[in-house]
Amino acid sequence: MKLSTRPLSPHMQVYKMPLSAKLSILHRLTGLALSVGAVVLVYWLFSLAYLSGAAVVIHIFFSSIVGKIMLIGWTFSFFYHFCNGIRHLFWDIGKGYEIATVNKSGIIVIIIATVLTAGLWVLGV
């Protein structure tokens, strides 16, 4: 019997993930980013209260390019997770389960989260 060299299951380079799967992964990653951000926020507040020199170091870090990118990423994570949570509330009441609606609402959530993030950083911070 000759052994076949073909893949036995869809290979990652062949399989194209649907938009809903990509957005599900993004939702989980933004939740993780918000959790890490919460730990950093608690550390920052603790250092402000109890460590004299740490506040200066943290201020210098968040004033740097890397710090700004992290803050913008956390801001986008918050807005995306919030907007996608509203989308999930509509799903909980049975609305928007059609594939076209799922894809359209996912794109709308990304656009709204991006606009809110840009608006906050351009106008608010």
Coordinates of C-alpha atoms in Angstrom, one line a residue:
M1 CA 0.0 0.0 0.0
K2 CA 1.4 3.4 -1.0
L3 CA 1.4 6.2 1.5
S4 CA -0.2 9.4 0.4
T5 CA 1.6 12.7 0.9
R6 CA -1.5 14.8 0.7
P7 CA -2.7 16.7 3.8
L8 CA -5.4 14.7 5.7
S9 CA -7.2 17.8 7.0
P10 CA -7.5 21.4 5.8
H11 CA -4.1 22.9 6.0
M12 CA -3.7 26.4 7.5
Q13 CA -2.4 27.8 4.2
V14 CA -5.4 26.4 2.3
Y15 CA -8.2 27.1 4.8
K16 CA -9.5 30.6 4.8
M17 CA -11.1 31.6 8.1
P18 CA -14.4 33.4 7.8
L19 CA -14.7 36.9 9.1
S20 CA -16.8 35.8 12.1
A21 CA -13.9 33.5 13.2
K22 CA -11.4 36.3 12.9
L23 CA -13.6 38.7 14.8
S24 CA -14.1 36.0 17.5
I25 CA -10.4 35.7 17.9
L26 CA -10.0 39.5 18.0
H27 CA -12.7 39.7 20.7
R28 CA -10.8 37.2 22.8
L29 CA -7.5 39.0 22.3
T30 CA -9.0 42.4 23.2
G31 CA -10.4 40.8 26.4
L32 CA -6.9 39.5 27.2
A33 CA -5.5 43.0 26.5
L34 CA -8.1 44.6 28.8
S35 CA -7.1 42.1 31.5
V36 CA -3.4 42.9 31.2
G37 CA -4.3 46.6 31.1
A38 CA -6.2 46.3 34.3
V39 CA -3.2 44.7 36.0
V40 CA -1.0 47.5 34.7
L41 CA -3.5 50.1 35.9
V42 CA -3.6 48.6 39.4
Y43 CA 0.2 48.5 39.5
W44 CA 0.3 52.2 38.4
L45 CA -2.2 53.2 41.1
F46 CA -0.2 51.2 43.7
S47 CA 3.0 52.8 42.6
L48 CA 1.5 56.3 42.8
A49 CA 0.3 55.7 46.3
Y50 CA 3.4 53.8 47.7
L51 CA 6.4 54.2 45.5
S52 CA 7.9 57.7 45.1
G53 CA 10.1 57.2 42.0
A54 CA 7.9 54.8 40.2
A55 CA 5.4 57.4 39.1
V56 CA 8.1 59.3 37.2
V57 CA 9.3 56.1 35.5
I58 CA 5.7 55.2 34.5
H59 CA 5.1 58.7 33.2
I60 CA 8.2 58.6 31.1
F61 CA 7.3 55.1 29.7
F62 CA 3.7 56.2 28.8
S63 CA 5.1 59.3 27.2
S64 CA 7.3 57.3 24.9
I65 CA 6.3 55.9 21.5
V66 CA 5.9 52.3 22.8
G67 CA 3.8 53.6 25.7
K68 CA 1.6 55.6 23.4
I69 CA 1.1 52.5 21.1
M70 CA 0.2 50.4 24.2
L71 CA -2.3 53.0 25.4
I72 CA -3.9 53.3 21.9
G73 CA -4.1 49.5 21.7
W74 CA -5.8 49.4 25.1
T75 CA -8.2 52.1 24.0
F76 CA -9.0 50.2 20.8
S77 CA -9.4 47.0 22.9
F78 CA -11.9 48.7 25.2
F79 CA -14.0 50.2 22.4
Y80 CA -13.9 47.0 20.3
H81 CA -14.8 44.8 23.3
F82 CA -17.6 47.2 24.3
C83 CA -19.1 47.5 20.8
N84 CA -18.8 43.8 20.2
G85 CA -20.5 43.2 23.5
I86 CA -23.5 45.3 22.3
R87 CA -23.5 43.1 19.1
H88 CA -23.6 40.0 21.3
L89 CA -26.6 41.5 23.2
F90 CA -28.5 41.6 19.9
W91 CA -27.6 38.0 19.3
D92 CA -28.9 37.1 22.8
I93 CA -32.3 38.4 21.8
G94 CA -32.2 36.5 18.5
K95 CA -31.4 39.3 16.1
G96 CA -28.7 39.3 13.4
Y97 CA -27.9 35.7 12.9
E98 CA -27.8 35.8 9.1
I99 CA -24.3 35.4 7.6
A100 CA -24.6 38.7 5.7
T101 CA -25.7 40.5 8.9
V102 CA -23.0 38.9 11.0
N103 CA -20.3 40.0 8.5
K104 CA -21.8 43.5 8.1
S105 CA -22.2 44.1 11.9
G106 CA -18.6 42.9 12.4
I107 CA -17.3 45.4 10.0
I108 CA -19.4 48.1 11.5
V109 CA -18.1 47.2 15.0
I110 CA -14.5 47.5 13.8
I111 CA -15.2 50.9 12.1
I112 CA -17.0 52.3 15.2
A113 CA -14.2 51.1 17.5
T114 CA -11.6 52.6 15.2
V115 CA -13.5 55.9 15.0
L116 CA -14.0 56.1 18.7
T117 CA -10.3 55.3 19.4
A118 CA -9.2 57.9 16.9
G119 CA -11.7 60.5 18.2
L120 CA -10.6 60.0 21.8
W121 CA -6.9 60.3 21.0
V122 CA -7.3 63.2 18.6
L123 CA -9.9 65.2 20.5
G124 CA -9.8 63.9 24.0
V125 CA -6.3 63.2 25.1

